[in-house]
CSV table of C-alpha atoms in Angstrom, one decimal:
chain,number,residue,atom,x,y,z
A,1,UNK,CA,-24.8,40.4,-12.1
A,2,UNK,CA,-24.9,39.3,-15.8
A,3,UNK,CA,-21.8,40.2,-18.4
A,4,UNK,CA,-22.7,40.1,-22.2
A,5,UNK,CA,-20.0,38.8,-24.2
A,6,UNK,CA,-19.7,38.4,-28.0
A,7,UNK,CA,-19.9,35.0,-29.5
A,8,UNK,CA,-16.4,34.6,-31.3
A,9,UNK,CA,-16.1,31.2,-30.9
A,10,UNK,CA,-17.2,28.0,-32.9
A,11,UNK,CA,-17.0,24.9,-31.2
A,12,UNK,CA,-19.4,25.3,-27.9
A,13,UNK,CA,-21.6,22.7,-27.8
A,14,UNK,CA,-25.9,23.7,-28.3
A,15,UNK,CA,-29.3,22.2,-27.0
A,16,UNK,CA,-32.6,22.7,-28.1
A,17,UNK,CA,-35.1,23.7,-25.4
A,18,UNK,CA,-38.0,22.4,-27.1
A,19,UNK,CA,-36.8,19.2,-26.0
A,20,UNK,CA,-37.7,17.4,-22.6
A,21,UNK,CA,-34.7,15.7,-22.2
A,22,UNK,CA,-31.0,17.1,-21.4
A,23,UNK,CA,-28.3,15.8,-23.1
A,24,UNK,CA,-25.8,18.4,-22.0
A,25,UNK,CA,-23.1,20.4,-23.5
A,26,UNK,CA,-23.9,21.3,-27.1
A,27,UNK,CA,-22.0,22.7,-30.2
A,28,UNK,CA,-22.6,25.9,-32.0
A,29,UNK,CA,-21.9,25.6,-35.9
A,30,UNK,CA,-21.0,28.3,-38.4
A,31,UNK,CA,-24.5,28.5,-39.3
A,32,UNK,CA,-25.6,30.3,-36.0
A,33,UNK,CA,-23.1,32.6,-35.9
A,34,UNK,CA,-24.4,35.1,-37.7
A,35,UNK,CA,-27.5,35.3,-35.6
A,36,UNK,CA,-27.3,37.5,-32.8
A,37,UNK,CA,-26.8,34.9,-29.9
A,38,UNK,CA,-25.0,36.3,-26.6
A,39,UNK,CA,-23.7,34.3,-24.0
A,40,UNK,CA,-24.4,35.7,-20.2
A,41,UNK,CA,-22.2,35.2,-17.5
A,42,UNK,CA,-24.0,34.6,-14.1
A,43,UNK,CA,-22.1,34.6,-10.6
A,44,UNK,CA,-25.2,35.7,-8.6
A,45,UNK,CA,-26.5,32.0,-8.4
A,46,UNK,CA,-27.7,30.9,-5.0
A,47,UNK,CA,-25.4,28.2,-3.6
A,48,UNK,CA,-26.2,26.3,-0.7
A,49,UNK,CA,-23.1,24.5,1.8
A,50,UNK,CA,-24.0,22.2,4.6
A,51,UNK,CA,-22.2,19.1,6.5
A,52,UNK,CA,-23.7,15.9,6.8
A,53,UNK,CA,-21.8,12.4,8.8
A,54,UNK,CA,-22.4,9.7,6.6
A,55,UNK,CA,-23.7,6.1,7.6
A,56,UNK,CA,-21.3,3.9,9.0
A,57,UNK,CA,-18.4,3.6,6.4
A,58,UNK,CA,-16.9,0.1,5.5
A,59,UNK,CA,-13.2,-0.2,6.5
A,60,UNK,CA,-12.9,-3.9,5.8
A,61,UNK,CA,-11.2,-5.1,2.9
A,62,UNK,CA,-9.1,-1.9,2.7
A,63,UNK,CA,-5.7,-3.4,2.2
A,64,UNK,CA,-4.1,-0.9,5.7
A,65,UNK,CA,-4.2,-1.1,9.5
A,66,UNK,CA,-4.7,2.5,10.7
A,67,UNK,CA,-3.6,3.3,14.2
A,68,UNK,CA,-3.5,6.4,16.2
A,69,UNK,CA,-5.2,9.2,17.3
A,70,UNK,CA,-5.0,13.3,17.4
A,71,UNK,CA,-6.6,16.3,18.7
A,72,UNK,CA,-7.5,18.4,15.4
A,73,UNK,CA,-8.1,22.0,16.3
A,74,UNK,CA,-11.1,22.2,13.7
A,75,UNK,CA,-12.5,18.5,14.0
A,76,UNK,CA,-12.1,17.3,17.3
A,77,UNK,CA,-10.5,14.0,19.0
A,78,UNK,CA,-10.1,11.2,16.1
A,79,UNK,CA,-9.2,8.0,16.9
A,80,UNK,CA,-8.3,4.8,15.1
A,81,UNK,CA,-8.2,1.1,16.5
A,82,UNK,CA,-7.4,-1.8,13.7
A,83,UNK,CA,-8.4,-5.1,14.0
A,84,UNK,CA,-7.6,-8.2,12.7
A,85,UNK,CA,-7.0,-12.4,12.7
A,86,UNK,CA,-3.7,-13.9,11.7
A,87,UNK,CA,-3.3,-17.2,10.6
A,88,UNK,CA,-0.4,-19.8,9.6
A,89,UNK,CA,0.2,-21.9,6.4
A,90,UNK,CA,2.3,-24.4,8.5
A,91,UNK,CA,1.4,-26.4,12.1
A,92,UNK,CA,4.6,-28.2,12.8
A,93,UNK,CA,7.6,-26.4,14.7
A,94,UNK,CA,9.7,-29.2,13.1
A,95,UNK,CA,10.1,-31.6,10.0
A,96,UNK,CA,10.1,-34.7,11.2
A,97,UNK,CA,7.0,-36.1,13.1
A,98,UNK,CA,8.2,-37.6,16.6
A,99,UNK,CA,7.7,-36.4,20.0
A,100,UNK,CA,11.4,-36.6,20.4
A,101,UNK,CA,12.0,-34.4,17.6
A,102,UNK,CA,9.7,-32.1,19.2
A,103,UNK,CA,11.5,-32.1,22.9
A,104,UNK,CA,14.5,-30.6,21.6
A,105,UNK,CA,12.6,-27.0,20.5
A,106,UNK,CA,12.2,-24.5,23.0
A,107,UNK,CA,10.6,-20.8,23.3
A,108,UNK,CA,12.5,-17.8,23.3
A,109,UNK,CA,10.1,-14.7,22.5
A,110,UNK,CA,7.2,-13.7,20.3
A,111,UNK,CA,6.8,-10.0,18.8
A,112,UNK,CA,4.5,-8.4,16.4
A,113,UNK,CA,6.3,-6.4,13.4
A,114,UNK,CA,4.2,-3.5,11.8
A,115,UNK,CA,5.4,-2.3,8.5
A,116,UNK,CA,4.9,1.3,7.8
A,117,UNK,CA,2.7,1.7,4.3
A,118,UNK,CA,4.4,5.1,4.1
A,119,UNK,CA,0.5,6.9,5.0
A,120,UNK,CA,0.6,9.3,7.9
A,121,UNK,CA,-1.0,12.4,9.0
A,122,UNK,CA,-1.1,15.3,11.4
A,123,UNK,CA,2.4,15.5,13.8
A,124,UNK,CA,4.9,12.7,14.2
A,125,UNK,CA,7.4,14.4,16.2
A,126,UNK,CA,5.3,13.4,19.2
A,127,UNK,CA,5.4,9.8,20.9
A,128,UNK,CA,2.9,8.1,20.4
A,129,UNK,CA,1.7,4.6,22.5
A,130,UNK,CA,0.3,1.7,20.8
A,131,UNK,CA,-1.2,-1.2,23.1
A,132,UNK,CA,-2.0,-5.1,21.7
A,133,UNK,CA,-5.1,-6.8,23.1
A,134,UNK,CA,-6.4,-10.2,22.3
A,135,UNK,CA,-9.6,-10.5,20.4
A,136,UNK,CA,-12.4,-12.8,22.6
A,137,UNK,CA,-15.1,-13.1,20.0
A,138,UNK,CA,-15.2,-14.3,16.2
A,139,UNK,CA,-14.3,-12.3,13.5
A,140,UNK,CA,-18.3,-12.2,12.7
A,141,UNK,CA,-19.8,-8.6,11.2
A,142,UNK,CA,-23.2,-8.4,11.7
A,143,UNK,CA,-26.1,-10.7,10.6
A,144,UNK,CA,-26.9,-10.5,7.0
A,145,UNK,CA,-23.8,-8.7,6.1
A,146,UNK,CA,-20.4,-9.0,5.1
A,147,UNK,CA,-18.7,-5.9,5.9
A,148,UNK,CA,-17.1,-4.4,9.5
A,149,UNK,CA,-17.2,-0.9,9.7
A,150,UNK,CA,-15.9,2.6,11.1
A,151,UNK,CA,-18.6,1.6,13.7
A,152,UNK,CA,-17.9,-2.3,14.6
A,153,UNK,CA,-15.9,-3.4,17.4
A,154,UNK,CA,-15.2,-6.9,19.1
A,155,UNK,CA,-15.1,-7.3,22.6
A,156,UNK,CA,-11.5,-7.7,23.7
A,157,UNK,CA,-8.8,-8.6,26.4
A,158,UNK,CA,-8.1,-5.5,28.1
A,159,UNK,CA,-4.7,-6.5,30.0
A,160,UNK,CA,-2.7,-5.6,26.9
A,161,UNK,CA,0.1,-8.4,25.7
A,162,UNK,CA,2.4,-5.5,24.7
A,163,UNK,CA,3.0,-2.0,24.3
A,164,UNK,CA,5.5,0.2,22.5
A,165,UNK,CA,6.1,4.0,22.7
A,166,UNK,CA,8.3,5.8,19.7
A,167,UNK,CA,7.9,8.5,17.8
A,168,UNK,CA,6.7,7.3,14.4
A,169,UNK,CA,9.3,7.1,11.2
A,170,UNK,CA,6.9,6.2,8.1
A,171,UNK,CA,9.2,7.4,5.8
A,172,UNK,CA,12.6,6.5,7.0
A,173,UNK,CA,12.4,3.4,8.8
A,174,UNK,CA,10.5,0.2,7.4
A,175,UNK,CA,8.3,-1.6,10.7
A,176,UNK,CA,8.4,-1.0,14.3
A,177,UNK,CA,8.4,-4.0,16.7
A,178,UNK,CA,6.3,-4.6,19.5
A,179,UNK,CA,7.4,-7.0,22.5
A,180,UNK,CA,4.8,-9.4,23.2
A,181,UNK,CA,3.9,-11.0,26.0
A,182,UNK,CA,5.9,-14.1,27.4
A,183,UNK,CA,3.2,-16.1,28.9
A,184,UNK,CA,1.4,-15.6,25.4
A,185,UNK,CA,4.1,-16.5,23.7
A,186,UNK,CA,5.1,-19.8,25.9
A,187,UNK,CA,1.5,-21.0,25.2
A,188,UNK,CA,1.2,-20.6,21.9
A,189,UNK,CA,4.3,-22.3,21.2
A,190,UNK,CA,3.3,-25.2,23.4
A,191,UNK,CA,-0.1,-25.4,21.7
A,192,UNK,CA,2.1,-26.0,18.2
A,193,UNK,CA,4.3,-28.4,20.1
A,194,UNK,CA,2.2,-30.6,21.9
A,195,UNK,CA,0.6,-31.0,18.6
A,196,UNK,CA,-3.0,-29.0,20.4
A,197,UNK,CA,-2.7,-26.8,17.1
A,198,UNK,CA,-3.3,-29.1,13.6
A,199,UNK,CA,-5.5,-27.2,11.4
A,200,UNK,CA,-6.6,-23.1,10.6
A,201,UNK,CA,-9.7,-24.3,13.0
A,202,UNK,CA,-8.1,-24.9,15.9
A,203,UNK,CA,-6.0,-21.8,15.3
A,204,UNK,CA,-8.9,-19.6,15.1
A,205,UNK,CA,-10.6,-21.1,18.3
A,206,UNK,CA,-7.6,-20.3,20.2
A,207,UNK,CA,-6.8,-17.2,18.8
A,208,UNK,CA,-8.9,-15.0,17.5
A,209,UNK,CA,-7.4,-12.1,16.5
A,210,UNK,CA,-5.7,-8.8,17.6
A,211,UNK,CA,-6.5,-5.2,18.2
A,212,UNK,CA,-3.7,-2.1,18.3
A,213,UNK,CA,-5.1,0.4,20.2
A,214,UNK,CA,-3.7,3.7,20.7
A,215,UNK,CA,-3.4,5.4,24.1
A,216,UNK,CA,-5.2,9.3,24.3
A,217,UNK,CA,-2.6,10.6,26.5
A,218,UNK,CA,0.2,9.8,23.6
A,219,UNK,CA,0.0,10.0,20.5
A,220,UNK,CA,-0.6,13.1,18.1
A,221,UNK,CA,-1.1,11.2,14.3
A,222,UNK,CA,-2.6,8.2,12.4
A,223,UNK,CA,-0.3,6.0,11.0
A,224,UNK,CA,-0.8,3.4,8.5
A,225,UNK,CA,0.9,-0.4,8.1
A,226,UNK,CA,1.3,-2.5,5.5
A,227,UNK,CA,-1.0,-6.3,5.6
A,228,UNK,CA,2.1,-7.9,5.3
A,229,UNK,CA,2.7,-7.0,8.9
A,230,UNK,CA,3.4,-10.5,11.1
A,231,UNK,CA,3.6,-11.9,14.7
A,232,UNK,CA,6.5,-13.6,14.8
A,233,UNK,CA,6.7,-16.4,17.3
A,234,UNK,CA,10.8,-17.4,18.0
A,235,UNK,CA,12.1,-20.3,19.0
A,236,UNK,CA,15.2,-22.6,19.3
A,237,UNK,CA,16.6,-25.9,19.4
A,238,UNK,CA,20.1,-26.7,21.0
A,239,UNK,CA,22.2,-25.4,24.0
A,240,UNK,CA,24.4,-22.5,23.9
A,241,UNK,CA,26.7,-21.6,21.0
A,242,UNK,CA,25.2,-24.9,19.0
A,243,UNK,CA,21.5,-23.8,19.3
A,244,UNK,CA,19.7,-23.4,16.2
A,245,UNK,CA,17.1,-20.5,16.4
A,246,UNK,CA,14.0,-20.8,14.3
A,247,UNK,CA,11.0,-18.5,13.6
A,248,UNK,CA,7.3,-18.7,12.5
A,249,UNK,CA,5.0,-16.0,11.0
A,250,UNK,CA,1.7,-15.5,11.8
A,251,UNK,CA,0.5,-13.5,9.2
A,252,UNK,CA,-3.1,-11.6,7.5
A,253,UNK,CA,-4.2,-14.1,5.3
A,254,UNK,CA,-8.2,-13.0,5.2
A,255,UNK,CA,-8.1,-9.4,4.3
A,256,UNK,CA,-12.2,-9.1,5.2
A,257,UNK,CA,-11.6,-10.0,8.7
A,258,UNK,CA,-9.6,-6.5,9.0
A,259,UNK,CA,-10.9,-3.8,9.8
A,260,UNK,CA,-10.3,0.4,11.3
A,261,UNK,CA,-12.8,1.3,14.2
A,262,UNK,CA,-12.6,5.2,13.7
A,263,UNK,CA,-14.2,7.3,16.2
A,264,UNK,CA,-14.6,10.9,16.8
A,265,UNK,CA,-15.4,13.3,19.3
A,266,UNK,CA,-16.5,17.1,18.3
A,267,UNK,CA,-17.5,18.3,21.5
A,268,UNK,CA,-16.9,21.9,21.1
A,269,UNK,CA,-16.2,22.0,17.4
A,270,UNK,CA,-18.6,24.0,15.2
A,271,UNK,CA,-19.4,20.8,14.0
A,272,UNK,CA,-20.2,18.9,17.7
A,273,UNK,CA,-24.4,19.1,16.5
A,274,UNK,CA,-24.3,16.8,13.3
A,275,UNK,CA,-27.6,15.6,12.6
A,276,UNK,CA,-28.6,12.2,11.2
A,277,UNK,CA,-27.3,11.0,7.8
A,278,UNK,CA,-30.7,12.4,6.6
A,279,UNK,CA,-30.2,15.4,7.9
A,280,UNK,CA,-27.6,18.4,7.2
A,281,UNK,CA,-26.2,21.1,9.0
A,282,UNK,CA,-26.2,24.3,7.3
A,283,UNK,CA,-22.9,26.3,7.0
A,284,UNK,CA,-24.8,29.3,8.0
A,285,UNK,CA,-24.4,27.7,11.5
A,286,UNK,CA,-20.9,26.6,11.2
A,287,UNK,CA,-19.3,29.8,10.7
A,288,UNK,CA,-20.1,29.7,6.6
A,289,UNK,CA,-17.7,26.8,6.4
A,290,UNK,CA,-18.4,23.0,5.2
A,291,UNK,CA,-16.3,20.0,6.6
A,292,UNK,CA,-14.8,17.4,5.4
A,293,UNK,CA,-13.2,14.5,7.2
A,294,UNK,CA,-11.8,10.9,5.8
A,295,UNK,CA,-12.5,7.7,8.2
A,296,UNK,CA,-15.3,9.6,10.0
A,297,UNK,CA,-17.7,9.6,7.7
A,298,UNK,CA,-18.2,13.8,7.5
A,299,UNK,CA,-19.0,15.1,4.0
A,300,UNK,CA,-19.4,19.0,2.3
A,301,UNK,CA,-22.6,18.7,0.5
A,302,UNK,CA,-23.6,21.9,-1.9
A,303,UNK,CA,-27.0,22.3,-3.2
A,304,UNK,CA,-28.5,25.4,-6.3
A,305,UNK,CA,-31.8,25.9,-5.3
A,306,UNK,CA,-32.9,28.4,-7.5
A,307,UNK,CA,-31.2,26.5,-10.7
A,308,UNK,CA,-34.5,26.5,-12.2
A,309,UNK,CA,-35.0,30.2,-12.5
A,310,UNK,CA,-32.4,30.5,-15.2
A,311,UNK,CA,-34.8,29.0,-17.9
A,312,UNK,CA,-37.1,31.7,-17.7
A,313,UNK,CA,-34.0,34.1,-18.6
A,314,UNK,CA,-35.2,33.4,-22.4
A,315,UNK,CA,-37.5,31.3,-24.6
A,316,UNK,CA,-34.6,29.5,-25.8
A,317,UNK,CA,-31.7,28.7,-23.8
A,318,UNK,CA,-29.0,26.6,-21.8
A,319,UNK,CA,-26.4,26.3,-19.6
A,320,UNK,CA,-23.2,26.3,-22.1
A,321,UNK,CA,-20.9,25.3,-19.1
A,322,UNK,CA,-20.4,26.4,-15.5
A,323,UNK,CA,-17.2,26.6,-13.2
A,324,UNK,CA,-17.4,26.0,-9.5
A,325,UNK,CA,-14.3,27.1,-7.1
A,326,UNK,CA,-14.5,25.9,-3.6
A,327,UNK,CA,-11.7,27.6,-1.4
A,328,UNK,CA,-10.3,26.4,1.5
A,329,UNK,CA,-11.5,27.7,4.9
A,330,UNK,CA,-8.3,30.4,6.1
A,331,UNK,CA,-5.7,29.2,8.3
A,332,UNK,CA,-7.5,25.2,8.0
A,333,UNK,CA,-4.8,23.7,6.3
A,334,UNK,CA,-0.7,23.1,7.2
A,335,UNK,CA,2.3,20.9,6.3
A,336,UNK,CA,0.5,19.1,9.0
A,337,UNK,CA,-3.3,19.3,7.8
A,338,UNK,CA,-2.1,19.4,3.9
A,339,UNK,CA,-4.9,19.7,1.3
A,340,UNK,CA,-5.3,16.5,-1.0
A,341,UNK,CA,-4.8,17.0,-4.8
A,342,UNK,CA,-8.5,15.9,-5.5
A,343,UNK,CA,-11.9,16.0,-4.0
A,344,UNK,CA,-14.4,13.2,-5.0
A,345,UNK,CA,-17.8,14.3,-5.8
A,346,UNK,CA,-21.3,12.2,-6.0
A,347,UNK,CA,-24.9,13.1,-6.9
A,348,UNK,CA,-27.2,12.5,-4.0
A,349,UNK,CA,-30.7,13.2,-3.4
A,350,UNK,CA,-32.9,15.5,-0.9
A,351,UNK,CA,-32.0,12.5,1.8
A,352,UNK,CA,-28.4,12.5,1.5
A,353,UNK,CA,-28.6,8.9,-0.3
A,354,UNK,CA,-25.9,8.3,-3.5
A,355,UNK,CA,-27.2,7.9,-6.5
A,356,UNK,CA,-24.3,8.1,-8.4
A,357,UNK,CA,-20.5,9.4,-8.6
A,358,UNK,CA,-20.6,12.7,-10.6
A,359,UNK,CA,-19.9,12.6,-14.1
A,360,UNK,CA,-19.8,14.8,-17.1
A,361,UNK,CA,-22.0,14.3,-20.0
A,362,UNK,CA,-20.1,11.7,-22.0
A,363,UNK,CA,-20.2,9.6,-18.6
A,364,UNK,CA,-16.6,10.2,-18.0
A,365,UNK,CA,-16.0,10.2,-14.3
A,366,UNK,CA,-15.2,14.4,-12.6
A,367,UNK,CA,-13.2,15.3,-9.8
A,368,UNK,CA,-13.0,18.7,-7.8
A,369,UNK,CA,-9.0,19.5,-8.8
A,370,UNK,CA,-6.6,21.5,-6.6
A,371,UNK,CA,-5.3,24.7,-8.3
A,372,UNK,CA,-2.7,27.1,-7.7
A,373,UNK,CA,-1.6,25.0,-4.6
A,374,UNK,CA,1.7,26.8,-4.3
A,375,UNK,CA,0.3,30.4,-4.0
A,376,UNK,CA,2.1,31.7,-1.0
A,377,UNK,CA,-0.6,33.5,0.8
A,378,UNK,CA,-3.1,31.2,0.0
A,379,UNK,CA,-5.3,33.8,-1.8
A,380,UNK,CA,-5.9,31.6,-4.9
A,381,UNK,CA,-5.8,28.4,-3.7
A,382,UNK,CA,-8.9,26.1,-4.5
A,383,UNK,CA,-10.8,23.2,-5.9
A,384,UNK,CA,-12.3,23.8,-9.3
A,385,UNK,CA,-15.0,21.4,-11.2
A,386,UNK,CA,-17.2,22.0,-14.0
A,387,UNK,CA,-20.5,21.5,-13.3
A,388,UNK,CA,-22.4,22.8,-17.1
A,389,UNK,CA,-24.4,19.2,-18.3
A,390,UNK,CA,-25.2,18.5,-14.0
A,391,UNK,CA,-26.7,22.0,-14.0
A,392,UNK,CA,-28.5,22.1,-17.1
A,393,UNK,CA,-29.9,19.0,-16.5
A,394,UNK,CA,-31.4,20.3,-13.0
A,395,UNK,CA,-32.6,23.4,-14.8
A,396,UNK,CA,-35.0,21.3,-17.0
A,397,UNK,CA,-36.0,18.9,-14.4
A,398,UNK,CA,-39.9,19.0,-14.5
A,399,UNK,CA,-40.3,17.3,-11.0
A,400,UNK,CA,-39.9,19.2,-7.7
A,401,UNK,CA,-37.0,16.6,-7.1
A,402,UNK,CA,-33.6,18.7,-6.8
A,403,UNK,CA,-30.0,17.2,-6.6
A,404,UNK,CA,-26.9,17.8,-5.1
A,405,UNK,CA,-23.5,17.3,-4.8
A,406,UNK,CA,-21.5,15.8,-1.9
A,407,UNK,CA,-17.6,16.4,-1.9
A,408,UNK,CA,-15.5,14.0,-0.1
A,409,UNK,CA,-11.8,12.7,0.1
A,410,UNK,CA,-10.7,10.1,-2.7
A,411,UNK,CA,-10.3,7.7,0.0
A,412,UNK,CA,-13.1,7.7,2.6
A,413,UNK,CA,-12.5,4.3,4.4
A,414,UNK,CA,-8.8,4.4,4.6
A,415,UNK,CA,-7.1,7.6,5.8
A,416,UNK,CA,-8.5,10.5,8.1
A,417,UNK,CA,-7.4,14.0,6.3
A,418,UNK,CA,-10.2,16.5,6.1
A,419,UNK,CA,-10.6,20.0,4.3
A,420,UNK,CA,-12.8,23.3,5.2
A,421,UNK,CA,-14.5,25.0,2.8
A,422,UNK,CA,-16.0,28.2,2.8
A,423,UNK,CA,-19.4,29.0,1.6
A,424,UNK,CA,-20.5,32.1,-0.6
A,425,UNK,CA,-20.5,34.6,2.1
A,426,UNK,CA,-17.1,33.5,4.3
A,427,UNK,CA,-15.5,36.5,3.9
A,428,UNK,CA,-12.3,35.0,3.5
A,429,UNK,CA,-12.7,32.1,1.4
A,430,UNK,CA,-15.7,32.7,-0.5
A,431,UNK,CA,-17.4,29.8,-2.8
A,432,UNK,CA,-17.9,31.1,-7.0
A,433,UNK,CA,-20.1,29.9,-9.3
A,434,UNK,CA,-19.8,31.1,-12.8
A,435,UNK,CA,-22.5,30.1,-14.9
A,436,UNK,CA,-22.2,30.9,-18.9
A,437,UNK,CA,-26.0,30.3,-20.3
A,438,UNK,CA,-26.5,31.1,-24.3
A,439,UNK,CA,-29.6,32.6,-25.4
A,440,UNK,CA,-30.6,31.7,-28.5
């Protein structure tokens, strides 16, 4: 469908297309508007939606542990385990030397304390069930890398050392504590005692790290805790009322050798047959909807296959802008499930590879923004970007090469929200593309 509209404004920007190159949006002066120029308004574009899962995503080095799990009636089972090494700046339980010093000092307990970082999602009215293990193996990612992943995991006691069960408060309480195991406890303390513990070395070779685990059966969100989180071994000196009591924090000095292992299982979701990161899956088989999903690594990728056709509209031409509204799928998204404020977007090639974030023409970095989030019915509720210079740009291309675009969270390491889209034929939440091309 194409709209003619009269040319009243000054200030668009203008591109010649005898040139080769695109350099995006362009101005009109006050000496072309006498001529008779129209601008056409195009919303019969072809646009393409698919889902793709992402490589393994980095979750080292991302500043929050993230435990839990939930059954999401769109995406399936997701499950987060964090891992992580602690690590003390002192290796004395006392300030004098001796070994009779040292008789005097006595265990009491040992706990870990997880402060809340205030990030949650999906339903913390339920109890949820978190479980400690010790880590067996080195903090060691793989060889010739640096990073851990949504992938990695370390092998790992499975006789826990503690386990808690509450209902999760990130708002208004500050930490939860979790009871540690005794026998732990009483030999770690006698390793700092009987002076077996004297550097960060022999630490680590005892103690390797930790993993929080959350139990399937109990637990309905993902919560996330601060790195300032400790172990807290306690002990005393004294008998009775005259005991002094004394503590010492273990805490997460090396923020590289923490990491989230998200997994997810979509067994029976529309989305259970995700190809290879190569490889997408077209909405057409997903009930017209794209997917999007934080920590597992699930991305909305949208393609314009026919972009090049619109140069053959007229011998001289361009995009002048273009506006594309992606609308939540219907009934995807809750107080529970709530829709983020922004949606990141890269360029990517036919293989699904980056090859840069998205950008408009004076490399100033875009984002896909929410609009009209409070509508009550949800009828004008979507994420809006202009896409004019990306578009242009593919309409002159030369090559057969074609780009698209891949939408994902803000955060994509470090939380698990996700958004539905619809495509251009969901009946309820139909994709637009308006495309304003000036002939010339």
């Amino acid at each position: 469908m194409y709209k003619f509209l009269v040319l009243i404004f000054a200030g668009l920007l203008i591109i010649s297309c005898d040139s080769d190159t695109d350099v995006g949006e362009f101005v009109v002066g006050a000496d072309y508007l006498a001529l008779k120029n129209k601008v056409i308004s195009i919303d019969t574009v072809t646009v393409d939606v698919s889902t793709i899962k992402l490589d393994s995503l980095v979750t080292s080095s991302e500043s929050r542990i993230l435990v839990g799990n939930y059954d999401d009636p769109l995406f399936g089972k997701i499950k987060s385990d964090s891992y992580f090494q602690v690590a003390t700046s002192t290796f004395n339980l006392y300030n004098q030397s001796s070994d009779t010093e040292a008789t005097g000092y006595v265990f009491d307990s040992i706990a870990m304390i997880l402060r809340y970082d205030n990030y949650y999602y999906a339903d913390t009215t339920k109890v949820q069930t978190l479980n400690v293990h010790r880590v067996l193996k080195n903090f060691k990612p793989n060889t010739n890398d640096s990073s851990f992943y949504n992938s990695s995991a370390l092998t790992y006691d499975y006789n826990s050392l503690g386990t808690i069960s509450y209902r999760p408060k990130p708002i208004g309480k500050d930490s939860i504590n979790i009871k540690l195991d005794n026998v732990f406890g009483k030999e770690l303390f006698n390793k700092f005692k009987n002076h077996e513990i004297e550097s960060y070395t022999d630490f680590t070779d005892y103690l390797k790290g930790f993993v929080i685990e959350s139990s399937s059966t109990a637990s309905s969100s993902v919560i996330g805790f601060k790195m300032t989180s400790v172990v807290r071994l306690y002990y005393s000196k004294g008998i009775g009322s005259t005991s002094d009591n004394y503590s010492m924090d273990f805490t997460i000095s090396d923020i590289s050798k923490q990491f989230n292992a998200v997994s997810s299982d979509r067994v029976g979701t529309l989305i259970q047959d995700l190809p290879l990161s190569k490889m997408n899956l077209s909405s057409k088989l997903t009930s017209n909807t794209g997917f999007i999903q934080s920590g597992a690594g699930i991305a909305c990728r949208i393609d314009f296959p026919n972009i090049k056709e619109l140069k053959y509209l007229s011998e001289k031409g361009a995009i002048v802008d273009a506006k594309l509204i992606l609308r939540p799928a219907k009934n995807s998204y809750s107080k529970m499930y709530p829709l983020p404020d922004t949606l990141s977007v890269y360029v990517v090639d036919k293989l699904n590879r980056i090859k840069s974030v998205f950008a408009d023409s004076n490399g100033t970095t875009e984002v896909a923004i929410l609009t009209n989030a409070d509508d009550e019915f949800g009828e004008n509720v979507g994420y809006q970007i202009s896409l004019g210079a990306f578009l242009q740009k593919e309409m002159l291309k030369e090559s057969d090469s074609k780009s698209g675009l891949l939408f994902t969270l803000p955060s994509l390491s470090k939380i698990v929200g996700r958004v539905a889209l619809g495509d251009q034929i969901n009946k309820d939440s139909k994709l637009k593309l308006q495309i304003y091309y000036i002939t010339y």
